[in-house]
Amino acid sequence: MADPRIVPDPRIVIVGAGPAGVRAAETLVAAGVRPIVIDEGGRDGGQIYRRQPEGFRRSYASLYGSEAGRAEDLHRSFEALRDRIDYRPETLAWGIWEKQLHLLQGSRTSEVDFDALIIASGATDRLMPVRGWNRAGVYSLGAAQLALKSQASAIGSRVVFMGSGPLLYLVAAQYSKAGAKVAAVLDTSSFWLRVKALPRLIARPDVLLKGLALTWKLRRARTEIETGITPVEIEGQPETGVETIRFRTNKGQERTVACDAVALGYHLRPEAQLADLARCEFRFDVQTRQFFPVKDTDGRSSVAGIYLAGDGALTLGADAAEASGHLAALAVLTDLGRQVATRDVGRLRRRLRAFERFRRGIADAFPWPASAAAAFSEDTVVCRCENITAGELRAAVTTGSVELNHAKAFSRVGMGRCQGRYCGHAAAEVIAASAGVSIETVGRIRGQPPVKPFVIGAESDAKEGA
Amino acid sequence: MKPLQADVIVIGGGLMGTAAAFFLRRRGRSVILLERGLVGQQASGVNFGNVRRQGRFLPQLPLANRSREIWGRLRELLGEDAEFLATGHIRVCYDPSQIGVIEAYAQKARDYGLDLELLSANALKARFGFFGPEAIAGSYSPNDGHANPRLAAPAFARAAARAGVEVFENTEIVSIAKPGDDFQATAADGSVFSAPIALVTAGAWGGALSQQFEEPVPLAVHGPQMAVTEPLPYRIRPVIGVSTVIPAEVVYLRQVERGNVVFGGGARGPAFADTRRAYAVPGNLTGQVRQIRRLVPALANMRVIRTWSGIESYLPDDIPIMGPSARLSGLYYAFGFCGHGFQLGPGVGDVMAELIDRGSTTTLIEPFHIKRFATAEAARLVSA
Amino acid sequence: MTSSESGRFRRVGEQDRPRLVFSIDGQPAEGCKGDTLLVAMLTQIRHLRSSEFGDGDRAGFCLMGACQDCWVWTDTGERLRACTTPLAAGMCIATKAPEQAWPTLA
Ligand SMILES: Cc1cc2nc3c(=O)[nH]c(=O)nc-3n(C[C@H](O)[C@H](O)[C@H](O)COP(=O)(O)OP(=O)(O)OC[C@H]3O[C@@H](n4cnc5c(N)ncnc54)[C@H](O)[C@@H]3O)c2cc1C
Ligand SMILES: Cc1cc2nc3c(=O)[nH]c(=O)nc-3n(C[C@H](O)[C@H](O)[C@H](O)COP(=O)(O)OP(=O)(O)OC[C@H]3O[C@@H](n4cnc5c(N)ncnc54)[C@H](O)[C@@H]3O)c2cc1C
Ligand code: FES
């Protein structure tokens, strides 16, 4: 910190070194601020541009495909920032209290005070359970991609991709290209919804074309693709895991496909726990039937000093994450009394609006299969962590729990290690269907610290900046 | 609107209110139970679940004993047991000077019918191998234990309803007065409930109601902080606590049969009676874990997966308000349980029912009378 | 790579990395430098742990540190989240809680 202009005053903290966090950091550094950048991962890049471990040799082109240029650009940008930011990899932000962020690195805890906090925490897969999804060999779609991208491994020898959304086709195509056996792609949304959504999807013609190319590549590789399917069960043994998948075709016939792994996913959901712990307001999105933290276009949350960027606020994808990270940093600077170029702000806002139109198109084309929850058999496991079935959850509804947190207390759904990340949305659907109330009134699982498991052996460092 | 009428209205559906309603009904009274939200949603549903007598204020032991006896009969009384397990409770100390304190307590507790077994460091090690080396002595209460707080108040409410108590949830009483022979309690939606007898069991909100009868009390609210670990093999049977004069050292833990270890204690967080929220404070967890691994070192490798807090009310002398009003006949109070009310709940319900039914009770509750705050000194505390 | 046929994951590239020897439940195992513990284990065996609640074996779910399904033990009783822990030579991993990890007295 030789240069007196970059003394960390004001104190700005960014959680997440993905596209959103990196662009936010870059914008702040350009304005002469030295932000603290926290990321749980060992390296920058976030989810989509995750870097492979040291010693791996695959090229950008083979690793990131059509996004290679963007990935390389983001990584270069970050490298250029390294000396001008306080970067803390392998550090989990696990709690927030007033204007203080609580960190855990290994088993060391520490706190940092902030004047502004940019939460760029990204997303995780959005899941709709299916009977048998608790078996070994069932993975989230994102997991299937991560195995390939950052570990050069496939999650099995015969993989079925089931769910909905563009990522389903993308990851299946990546597997196919890498030489892994794709047993089938089973999409719960029907082909016609895609056609109907075209007017909105045109908002990003390049992405639309890439999507079409993927399907074409899969078909050329003779991959079985079924649309409009209804998942029935992932069959197998408790000890050995997945053996087959059973589903109904769009014509209503029941079929099975032999497989030893299933990748399951229905778009993404924001990692919004930190925003929740900062007591940001949330709003209900009718179209996708989930809650998002409230923010203005520039990224201001409902709480002064807390800014939201990237997929952690609204799942608009990687390009939008870059734009929203940039914009959130400009909002921070504006709010701290700095001059910012209004031309940049206008341009970025326009870009985000196009991304938002596209997101709505995607949500129309690949809808969240809400009605599946009503059809769960009583013994379908809803909460994988605690092994709680739909029947047990419905029993809680019968005894009066029609709000998600109340039902959680009585059924234990969402009480486990993942804190409801993977069952929360489906549990809400089960309750809404069973109680005959709207999903919005069922609510969302309230965040509770720690954001992720916290080791009892944790030792604390002296508070910084005290 | 015609008021709904009963012999007794009970305001507040926590453990105190539901248990009182249940026992009043057994004594033949018609009862209306009024709860602002859902039964057991506040302190009674989110507490640590300790069904512990040892270490309590000695004059509270008769009440605690009576309650313990009911805990053991829950299945017979309610048809469900709220997962009560008489696993035993151990208090250990780290400081030699504290040994005398637990010994003296054990001596006096015997007079109240509570038998405690004193354990040396070696006995602790031999019988409960999980304690850390700093635990140098302990006091074991074999018949104490723990229960599932989420289940207790709803179990009482269900049994009460089956027996004929009218339970109104989502019914907040905004005003209460006694214009004639009967109390009139008016709910936020305008409905009116009336009865010659009213019992206030409104927990942290009890003061707002006693105030309406010009009996203010210096009630403060705090949020004791709880945490739970990932599930682990079930090995710790008794509930464990620390006997100490150092507040930061006061932690307690228990393991549930599913395997999770629940713990609490240390610094409390802020609680807000108006918004009905209490928040777990991250910094408090950091302090708690330091004490937890001192108590049971094997926990150091394990992970906390969730923390929470709840709204509990405290009086300056750390004992509750229980008994008849000092000003108005037919009015009774049972609130302000200062972090110890879960164990007492069933007993409080039984005693209040007896008091209301018979005009007196066989269990000592005189120290808890609201009149202790009617003095000049207390008035000063109230206004401070 | 001699990833035994009983493994769950299949390597599809980057196979010329240095080998690292470790053990799973006392059995010798081999992974590659740069592997996560999860990948190293699942190229050898078909699960990481068993569900505490009786519904069978588990092999992780998200691979990104979010679901917490992949926690394993070391033979000395530490807990490791397999999907975010890099494999290190000599690791002694247990898929069940080892005896000394947790008190046995009740
Ligand atoms: C598994 C997965 C695969 C995806 N694959 C694709 C794809 O192939 N193509 C595509 O277009 N989009 C993909 N997406 C969507 C894509 O990830 C996002 O659009 C993009 O990465 C969003 O960027 P971001 O900066 O908002 O978040 P991310 O890139 O997700 O970055 C967030 C960062 O925050 C860190 N973080 C989060 N919470 C904390 C915390 N509490 N403490 C410390 N650090 C924290 C994370 O470690 C992460 O590095 C994928 C998403 C996921 C989850
Ligand atoms: C985190 C925590 C841990 C604890 N651990 C233990 C423990 O281990 N062991 C132990 O013995 N004790 C423990 N306690 C204390 C114990 O939980 C309480 O003393 C006990 O539950 C109090 O019961 P209650 O019925 O008086 O209050 P509450 O459970 O708070 O019930 C009061 C009810 O009144 C209702 N109400 C309030 N105002 C109105 C109104 N105007 N109209 C209608 N309804 C109204 C409320 O909605 C509420 O449901 C703990 C407390 C907390 C918060
Ligand atoms: S597999 Fe989800 S946390 Fe490791």
PDB file of N, CA and C and ligand atoms in Angstrom, chain A residues 15-22 38-41 43-50 67 91-94 120-125 140-143 145-146 149 167 170-171 174 268 271 274 309-313 315-319 321-322 324 421 451-452, chain C residues 62 64, ligand 1:
ATOM      1  N   VAL A  15     -18.205  -9.645  -2.023  1.00  0.00           N
ATOM      2  CA  VAL A  15     -18.231 -11.101  -1.828  1.00  0.00           C
ATOM      3  C   VAL A  15     -18.463 -11.738  -3.186  1.00  0.00           C
ATOM      4  N   GLY A  16     -17.488 -12.534  -3.634  1.00  0.00           N
ATOM      5  CA  GLY A  16     -17.617 -13.224  -4.918  1.00  0.00           C
ATOM      6  C   GLY A  16     -16.609 -12.703  -5.925  1.00  0.00           C
ATOM      7  N   ALA A  17     -15.807 -13.599  -6.447  1.00  0.00           N
ATOM      8  CA  ALA A  17     -14.844 -13.234  -7.490  1.00  0.00           C
ATOM      9  C   ALA A  17     -15.228 -13.911  -8.795  1.00  0.00           C
ATOM     10  N   GLY A  18     -16.524 -13.908  -9.086  1.00  0.00           N
ATOM     11  CA  GLY A  18     -17.016 -14.354 -10.390  1.00  0.00           C
ATOM     12  C   GLY A  18     -17.118 -13.146 -11.294  1.00  0.00           C
ATOM     13  N   PRO A  19     -17.792 -13.302 -12.427  1.00  0.00           N
ATOM     14  CA  PRO A  19     -17.897 -12.184 -13.366  1.00  0.00           C
ATOM     15  C   PRO A  19     -18.403 -10.900 -12.703  1.00  0.00           C
ATOM     16  N   ALA A  20     -19.406 -11.002 -11.857  1.00  0.00           N
ATOM     17  CA  ALA A  20     -19.963  -9.795 -11.242  1.00  0.00           C
ATOM     18  C   ALA A  20     -18.962  -9.155 -10.292  1.00  0.00           C
ATOM     19  N   GLY A  21     -18.372  -9.987  -9.423  1.00  0.00           N
ATOM     20  CA  GLY A  21     -17.442  -9.454  -8.428  1.00  0.00           C
ATOM     21  C   GLY A  21     -16.187  -8.860  -9.071  1.00  0.00           C
ATOM     22  N   VAL A  22     -15.681  -9.529 -10.094  1.00  0.00           N
ATOM     23  CA  VAL A  22     -14.448  -9.051 -10.732  1.00  0.00           C
ATOM     24  C   VAL A  22     -14.684  -7.703 -11.413  1.00  0.00           C
ATOM     25  N   ILE A  38     -13.655 -11.108  -1.320  1.00  0.00           N
ATOM     26  CA  ILE A  38     -13.738 -12.355  -0.573  1.00  0.00           C
ATOM     27  C   ILE A  38     -14.282 -13.436  -1.500  1.00  0.00           C
ATOM     28  N   ASP A  39     -13.672 -14.592  -1.528  1.00  0.00           N
ATOM     29  CA  ASP A  39     -14.303 -15.702  -2.258  1.00  0.00           C
ATOM     30  C   ASP A  39     -13.984 -17.021  -1.575  1.00  0.00           C
ATOM     31  N   GLU A  40     -15.004 -17.840  -1.496  1.00  0.00           N
ATOM     32  CA  GLU A  40     -14.845 -19.142  -0.870  1.00  0.00           C
ATOM     33  C   GLU A  40     -13.928 -20.046  -1.692  1.00  0.00           C
ATOM     34  N   GLY A  41     -13.923 -19.828  -2.976  1.00  0.00           N
ATOM     35  CA  GLY A  41     -13.118 -20.668  -3.865  1.00  0.00           C
ATOM     36  C   GLY A  41     -11.639 -20.316  -3.770  1.00  0.00           C
ATOM     37  N   ARG A  43      -9.691 -19.973  -6.376  1.00  0.00           N
ATOM     38  CA  ARG A  43      -9.254 -19.140  -7.487  1.00  0.00           C
ATOM     39  C   ARG A  43     -10.416 -18.289  -7.973  1.00  0.00           C
ATOM     40  N   ASP A  44     -10.093 -17.240  -8.713  1.00  0.00           N
ATOM     41  CA  ASP A  44     -11.133 -16.354  -9.229  1.00  0.00           C
ATOM     42  C   ASP A  44     -11.828 -17.008 -10.426  1.00  0.00           C
ATOM     43  N   GLY A  45     -12.871 -16.376 -10.892  1.00  0.00           N
ATOM     44  CA  GLY A  45     -13.574 -16.857 -12.089  1.00  0.00           C
ATOM     45  C   GLY A  45     -15.030 -17.185 -11.829  1.00  0.00           C
ATOM     46  N   GLY A  46     -15.366 -17.513 -10.582  1.00  0.00           N
ATOM     47  CA  GLY A  46     -16.760 -17.827 -10.262  1.00  0.00           C
ATOM     48  C   GLY A  46     -17.170 -19.157 -10.861  1.00  0.00           C
ATOM     49  N   GLN A  47     -18.453 -19.321 -11.103  1.00  0.00           N
ATOM     50  CA  GLN A  47     -18.948 -20.612 -11.581  1.00  0.00           C
ATOM     51  C   GLN A  47     -18.606 -20.858 -13.040  1.00  0.00           C
ATOM     52  N   ILE A  48     -19.069 -19.950 -13.890  1.00  0.00           N
ATOM     53  CA  ILE A  48     -18.964 -20.253 -15.317  1.00  0.00           C
ATOM     54  C   ILE A  48     -17.519 -20.208 -15.801  1.00  0.00           C
ATOM     55  N   TYR A  49     -16.747 -19.253 -15.307  1.00  0.00           N
ATOM     56  CA  TYR A  49     -15.355 -19.154 -15.758  1.00  0.00           C
ATOM     57  C   TYR A  49     -14.406 -19.722 -14.709  1.00  0.00           C
ATOM     58  N   ARG A  50     -14.892 -20.720 -14.008  1.00  0.00           N
ATOM     59  CA  ARG A  50     -14.072 -21.365 -12.997  1.00  0.00           C
ATOM     60  C   ARG A  50     -12.775 -21.851 -13.624  1.00  0.00           C
ATOM     61  N   GLU A  67     -17.358 -19.409 -25.087  1.00  0.00           N
ATOM     62  CA  GLU A  67     -17.143 -18.325 -24.117  1.00  0.00           C
ATOM     63  C   GLU A  67     -15.663 -18.135 -23.781  1.00  0.00           C
ATOM     64  N   THR A  91     -12.055 -18.086   1.531  1.00  0.00           N
ATOM     65  CA  THR A  91     -12.625 -17.412   2.697  1.00  0.00           C
ATOM     66  C   THR A  91     -14.136 -17.345   2.531  1.00  0.00           C
ATOM     67  N   LEU A  92     -14.832 -17.898   3.483  1.00  0.00           N
ATOM     68  CA  LEU A  92     -16.296 -17.903   3.446  1.00  0.00           C
ATOM     69  C   LEU A  92     -16.838 -16.698   4.211  1.00  0.00           C
ATOM     70  N   ALA A  93     -17.755 -15.976   3.588  1.00  0.00           N
ATOM     71  CA  ALA A  93     -18.496 -14.949   4.330  1.00  0.00           C
ATOM     72  C   ALA A  93     -19.713 -15.667   4.918  1.00  0.00           C
ATOM     73  N   TRP A  94     -19.724 -15.837   6.230  1.00  0.00           N
ATOM     74  CA  TRP A  94     -20.760 -16.715   6.820  1.00  0.00           C
ATOM     75  C   TRP A  94     -21.813 -15.970   7.614  1.00  0.00           C
ATOM     76  N   ALA A 120     -21.956 -10.460  -4.546  1.00  0.00           N
ATOM     77  CA  ALA A 120     -21.949 -11.027  -5.910  1.00  0.00           C
ATOM     78  C   ALA A 120     -21.735 -12.523  -5.759  1.00  0.00           C
ATOM     79  N   SER A 121     -22.677 -13.157  -5.075  1.00  0.00           N
ATOM     80  CA  SER A 121     -22.482 -14.521  -4.591  1.00  0.00           C
ATOM     81  C   SER A 121     -22.927 -15.602  -5.566  1.00  0.00           C
ATOM     82  N   GLY A 122     -23.453 -15.219  -6.734  1.00  0.00           N
ATOM     83  CA  GLY A 122     -23.762 -16.228  -7.753  1.00  0.00           C
ATOM     84  C   GLY A 122     -24.970 -17.076  -7.413  1.00  0.00           C
ATOM     85  N   ALA A 123     -25.068 -18.184  -8.119  1.00  0.00           N
ATOM     86  CA  ALA A 123     -26.278 -18.998  -8.025  1.00  0.00           C
ATOM     87  C   ALA A 123     -25.920 -20.459  -7.801  1.00  0.00           C
ATOM     88  N   THR A 124     -26.906 -21.232  -7.446  1.00  0.00           N
ATOM     89  CA  THR A 124     -26.763 -22.691  -7.459  1.00  0.00           C
ATOM     90  C   THR A 124     -27.946 -23.254  -8.250  1.00  0.00           C
ATOM     91  N   ASP A 125     -27.888 -24.539  -8.550  1.00  0.00           N
ATOM     92  CA  ASP A 125     -28.955 -25.160  -9.321  1.00  0.00           C
ATOM     93  C   ASP A 125     -30.282 -25.062  -8.587  1.00  0.00           C
ATOM     94  N   SER A 140     -26.541 -32.578  -9.251  1.00  0.00           N
ATOM     95  CA  SER A 140     -27.119 -31.400  -9.879  1.00  0.00           C
ATOM     96  C   SER A 140     -26.448 -31.233 -11.239  1.00  0.00           C
ATOM     97  N   LEU A 141     -27.151 -30.553 -12.113  1.00  0.00           N
ATOM     98  CA  LEU A 141     -26.622 -30.303 -13.449  1.00  0.00           C
ATOM     99  C   LEU A 141     -25.305 -29.532 -13.357  1.00  0.00           C
ATOM    100  N   GLY A 142     -25.286 -28.558 -12.475  1.00  0.00           N
ATOM    101  CA  GLY A 142     -24.060 -27.784 -12.277  1.00  0.00           C
ATOM    102  C   GLY A 142     -22.911 -28.686 -11.848  1.00  0.00           C
ATOM    103  N   ALA A 143     -23.220 -29.666 -11.017  1.00  0.00           N
ATOM    104  CA  ALA A 143     -22.186 -30.595 -10.567  1.00  0.00           C
ATOM    105  C   ALA A 143     -21.608 -31.362 -11.745  1.00  0.00           C
ATOM    106  N   GLN A 145     -21.408 -30.413 -14.729  1.00  0.00           N
ATOM    107  CA  GLN A 145     -20.546 -29.530 -15.505  1.00  0.00           C
ATOM    108  C   GLN A 145     -19.214 -29.285 -14.796  1.00  0.00           C
ATOM    109  N   LEU A 146     -19.292 -29.106 -13.488  1.00  0.00           N
ATOM    110  CA  LEU A 146     -18.068 -28.853 -12.726  1.00  0.00           C
ATOM    111  C   LEU A 146     -17.116 -30.040 -12.786  1.00  0.00           C
ATOM    112  N   LYS A 149     -15.548 -29.665 -16.220  1.00  0.00           N
ATOM    113  CA  LYS A 149     -14.736 -28.471 -16.430  1.00  0.00           C
ATOM    114  C   LYS A 149     -13.530 -28.419 -15.522  1.00  0.00           C
ATOM    115  N   LEU A 167     -29.125 -24.807 -19.834  1.00  0.00           N
ATOM    116  CA  LEU A 167     -27.946 -25.463 -19.272  1.00  0.00           C
ATOM    117  C   LEU A 167     -28.011 -26.987 -19.477  1.00  0.00           C
ATOM    118  N   LEU A 170     -26.621 -27.569 -22.828  1.00  0.00           N
ATOM    119  CA  LEU A 170     -25.215 -27.176 -22.857  1.00  0.00           C
ATOM    120  C   LEU A 170     -24.341 -28.254 -22.222  1.00  0.00           C
ATOM    121  N   VAL A 171     -24.720 -28.680 -21.043  1.00  0.00           N
ATOM    122  CA  VAL A 171     -23.867 -29.636 -20.332  1.00  0.00           C
ATOM    123  C   VAL A 171     -23.886 -30.992 -21.034  1.00  0.00           C
ATOM    124  N   GLN A 174     -21.561 -30.728 -23.821  1.00  0.00           N
ATOM    125  CA  GLN A 174     -20.172 -30.739 -23.343  1.00  0.00           C
ATOM    126  C   GLN A 174     -19.726 -32.165 -23.016  1.00  0.00           C
ATOM    127  N   LEU A 268     -31.477 -21.927 -12.346  1.00  0.00           N
ATOM    128  CA  LEU A 268     -30.679 -21.610 -11.162  1.00  0.00           C
ATOM    129  C   LEU A 268     -31.519 -20.829 -10.166  1.00  0.00           C
ATOM    130  N   GLU A 271     -27.993 -17.377  -4.718  1.00  0.00           N
ATOM    131  CA  GLU A 271     -27.447 -17.600  -3.379  1.00  0.00           C
ATOM    132  C   GLU A 271     -27.680 -16.304  -2.601  1.00  0.00           C
ATOM    133  N   LEU A 274     -26.778 -14.151   2.180  1.00  0.00           N
ATOM    134  CA  LEU A 274     -26.121 -12.978   2.778  1.00  0.00           C
ATOM    135  C   LEU A 274     -27.040 -11.760   2.699  1.00  0.00           C
ATOM    136  N   ALA A 309     -25.262  -7.817  -6.963  1.00  0.00           N
ATOM    137  CA  ALA A 309     -24.879  -7.913  -8.370  1.00  0.00           C
ATOM    138  C   ALA A 309     -24.821  -9.367  -8.799  1.00  0.00           C
ATOM    139  N   GLY A 310     -25.004  -9.573 -10.090  1.00  0.00           N
ATOM    140  CA  GLY A 310     -24.835 -10.897 -10.671  1.00  0.00           C
ATOM    141  C   GLY A 310     -25.978 -11.839 -10.364  1.00  0.00           C
ATOM    142  N   ASP A 311     -25.713 -13.113 -10.569  1.00  0.00           N
ATOM    143  CA  ASP A 311     -26.754 -14.129 -10.410  1.00  0.00           C
ATOM    144  C   ASP A 311     -27.224 -14.286  -8.969  1.00  0.00           C
ATOM    145  N   GLY A 312     -26.459 -13.761  -8.022  1.00  0.00           N
ATOM    146  CA  GLY A 312     -26.867 -13.826  -6.624  1.00  0.00           C
ATOM    147  C   GLY A 312     -28.078 -12.951  -6.342  1.00  0.00           C
ATOM    148  N   ALA A 313     -28.341 -12.015  -7.262  1.00  0.00           N
ATOM    149  CA  ALA A 313     -29.492 -11.143  -7.077  1.00  0.00           C
ATOM    150  C   ALA A 313     -30.609 -11.538  -8.025  1.00  0.00           C
ATOM    151  N   THR A 315     -31.011 -14.142 -11.624  1.00  0.00           N
ATOM    152  CA  THR A 315     -30.262 -15.073 -12.473  1.00  0.00           C
ATOM    153  C   THR A 315     -30.404 -14.687 -13.940  1.00  0.00           C
ATOM    154  N   LEU A 316     -29.545 -13.743 -14.365  1.00  0.00           N
ATOM    155  CA  LEU A 316     -29.576 -13.243 -15.741  1.00  0.00           C
ATOM    156  C   LEU A 316     -28.434 -13.808 -16.567  1.00  0.00           C
ATOM    157  N   GLY A 317     -27.531 -14.542 -15.960  1.00  0.00           N
ATOM    158  CA  GLY A 317     -26.425 -15.119 -16.721  1.00  0.00           C
ATOM    159  C   GLY A 317     -25.140 -14.317 -16.597  1.00  0.00           C
ATOM    160  N   ALA A 318     -24.099 -14.877 -17.197  1.00  0.00           N
ATOM    161  CA  ALA A 318     -22.753 -14.373 -16.975  1.00  0.00           C
ATOM    162  C   ALA A 318     -22.513 -12.980 -17.555  1.00  0.00           C
ATOM    163  N   ASP A 319     -22.990 -12.741 -18.777  1.00  0.00           N
ATOM    164  CA  ASP A 319     -22.740 -11.428 -19.380  1.00  0.00           C
ATOM    165  C   ASP A 319     -23.421 -10.343 -18.559  1.00  0.00           C
ATOM    166  N   ALA A 321     -24.064 -10.586 -15.466  1.00  0.00           N
ATOM    167  CA  ALA A 321     -23.361 -10.479 -14.194  1.00  0.00           C
ATOM    168  C   ALA A 321     -22.227  -9.462 -14.309  1.00  0.00           C
ATOM    169  N   GLU A 322     -21.503  -9.514 -15.427  1.00  0.00           N
ATOM    170  CA  GLU A 322     -20.422  -8.538 -15.611  1.00  0.00           C
ATOM    171  C   GLU A 322     -20.978  -7.117 -15.608  1.00  0.00           C
ATOM    172  N   SER A 324     -23.798  -6.043 -14.369  1.00  0.00           N
ATOM    173  CA  SER A 324     -24.406  -5.617 -13.106  1.00  0.00           C
ATOM    174  C   SER A 324     -23.341  -5.388 -12.033  1.00  0.00           C
ATOM    175  N   ARG A 421     -31.335 -25.029   0.555  1.00  0.00           N
ATOM    176  CA  ARG A 421     -30.977 -24.579  -0.797  1.00  0.00           C
ATOM    177  C   ARG A 421     -31.620 -25.457  -1.876  1.00  0.00           C
ATOM    178  N   VAL A 451     -23.895 -19.184   6.911  1.00  0.00           N
ATOM    179  CA  VAL A 451     -24.308 -19.404   5.524  1.00  0.00           C
ATOM    180  C   VAL A 451     -23.936 -20.820   5.076  1.00  0.00           C
ATOM    181  N   LYS A 452     -22.808 -21.303   5.568  1.00  0.00           N
ATOM    182  CA  LYS A 452     -22.413 -22.701   5.352  1.00  0.00           C
ATOM    183  C   LYS A 452     -21.834 -23.229   6.669  1.00  0.00           C
TER     184      LYS A 452
ATOM    185  N   CYS C  62     -23.723 -31.550  -5.353  1.00  0.00           N
ATOM    186  CA  CYS C  62     -23.573 -30.282  -6.086  1.00  0.00           C
ATOM    187  C   CYS C  62     -22.164 -30.030  -6.597  1.00  0.00           C
ATOM    188  N   MET C  64     -20.069 -28.151  -5.560  1.00  0.00           N
ATOM    189  CA  MET C  64     -19.635 -26.762  -5.456  1.00  0.00           C
ATOM    190  C   MET C  64     -19.755 -26.210  -4.043  1.00  0.00           C
TER     191      MET C  64
HETATM  192  C1  LIG D   1     -22.748 -24.900 -11.435  1.00  0.00           C
HETATM  193  C2  LIG D   1     -23.102 -23.821 -12.375  1.00  0.00           C
HETATM  194  C3  LIG D   1     -22.779 -23.924 -13.727  1.00  0.00           C
HETATM  195  C4  LIG D   1     -23.050 -22.904 -14.611  1.00  0.00           C
HETATM  196  N1  LIG D   1     -22.707 -23.032 -15.911  1.00  0.00           N
HETATM  197  C5  LIG D   1     -22.994 -22.046 -16.783  1.00  0.00           C
HETATM  198  C6  LIG D   1     -22.667 -22.138 -18.140  1.00  0.00           C
HETATM  199  O1  LIG D   1     -22.103 -23.123 -18.549  1.00  0.00           O
HETATM  200  N2  LIG D   1     -22.986 -21.148 -18.974  1.00  0.00           N
HETATM  201  C7  LIG D   1     -23.623 -20.037 -18.521  1.00  0.00           C
HETATM  202  O2  LIG D   1     -23.897 -19.116 -19.296  1.00  0.00           O
HETATM  203  N3  LIG D   1     -23.928 -19.893 -17.227  1.00  0.00           N
HETATM  204  C8  LIG D   1     -23.648 -20.875 -16.362  1.00  0.00           C
HETATM  205  N4  LIG D   1     -24.008 -20.754 -15.061  1.00  0.00           N
HETATM  206  C9  LIG D   1     -24.553 -19.483 -14.640  1.00  0.00           C
HETATM  207  C10 LIG D   1     -23.317 -18.629 -14.345  1.00  0.00           C
HETATM  208  O3  LIG D   1     -22.688 -19.187 -13.231  1.00  0.00           O
HETATM  209  C11 LIG D   1     -23.588 -17.287 -13.993  1.00  0.00           C
HETATM  210  O4  LIG D   1     -24.360 -16.627 -14.936  1.00  0.00           O
HETATM  211  C12 LIG D   1     -22.346 -16.472 -13.702  1.00  0.00           C
HETATM  212  O5  LIG D   1     -21.266 -17.225 -13.228  1.00  0.00           O
HETATM  213  C13 LIG D   1     -22.770 -15.482 -12.671  1.00  0.00           C
HETATM  214  O6  LIG D   1     -21.698 -14.749 -12.242  1.00  0.00           O
HETATM  215  P1  LIG D   1     -21.686 -14.181 -10.778  1.00  0.00           P
HETATM  216  O7  LIG D   1     -20.474 -13.352 -10.695  1.00  0.00           O
HETATM  217  O8  LIG D   1     -22.971 -13.579 -10.482  1.00  0.00           O
HETATM  218  O9  LIG D   1     -21.580 -15.456  -9.839  1.00  0.00           O
HETATM  219  P2  LIG D   1     -20.545 -16.666  -9.787  1.00  0.00           P
HETATM  220  O10 LIG D   1     -19.793 -16.790 -11.018  1.00  0.00           O
HETATM  221  O11 LIG D   1     -21.331 -17.821  -9.340  1.00  0.00           O
HETATM  222  O12 LIG D   1     -19.555 -16.227  -8.632  1.00  0.00           O
HETATM  223  C14 LIG D   1     -19.947 -16.132  -7.307  1.00  0.00           C
HETATM  224  C15 LIG D   1     -18.744 -16.338  -6.434  1.00  0.00           C
HETATM  225  O13 LIG D   1     -19.086 -15.982  -5.122  1.00  0.00           O
HETATM  226  C16 LIG D   1     -18.512 -16.871  -4.235  1.00  0.00           C
HETATM  227  N5  LIG D   1     -19.335 -16.893  -3.037  1.00  0.00           N
HETATM  228  C17 LIG D   1     -20.681 -17.073  -2.961  1.00  0.00           C
HETATM  229  N6  LIG D   1     -21.113 -16.997  -1.701  1.00  0.00           N
HETATM  230  C18 LIG D   1     -20.012 -16.763  -0.956  1.00  0.00           C
HETATM  231  C19 LIG D   1     -19.820 -16.585   0.442  1.00  0.00           C
HETATM  232  N7  LIG D   1     -20.852 -16.630   1.309  1.00  0.00           N
HETATM  233  N8  LIG D   1     -18.565 -16.385   0.890  1.00  0.00           N
HETATM  234  C20 LIG D   1     -17.527 -16.335   0.019  1.00  0.00           C
HETATM  235  N9  LIG D   1     -17.657 -16.480  -1.309  1.00  0.00           N
HETATM  236  C21 LIG D   1     -18.885 -16.691  -1.787  1.00  0.00           C
HETATM  237  C22 LIG D   1     -18.468 -18.186  -4.964  1.00  0.00           C
HETATM  238  O14 LIG D   1     -17.416 -18.986  -4.476  1.00  0.00           O
HETATM  239  C23 LIG D   1     -18.258 -17.760  -6.393  1.00  0.00           C
HETATM  240  O15 LIG D   1     -16.901 -17.784  -6.760  1.00  0.00           O
HETATM  241  C24 LIG D   1     -23.702 -21.762 -14.155  1.00  0.00           C
HETATM  242  C25 LIG D   1     -24.049 -21.674 -12.808  1.00  0.00           C
HETATM  243  C26 LIG D   1     -23.764 -22.681 -11.938  1.00  0.00           C
HETATM  244  C27 LIG D   1     -24.174 -22.549 -10.501  1.00  0.00           C
END
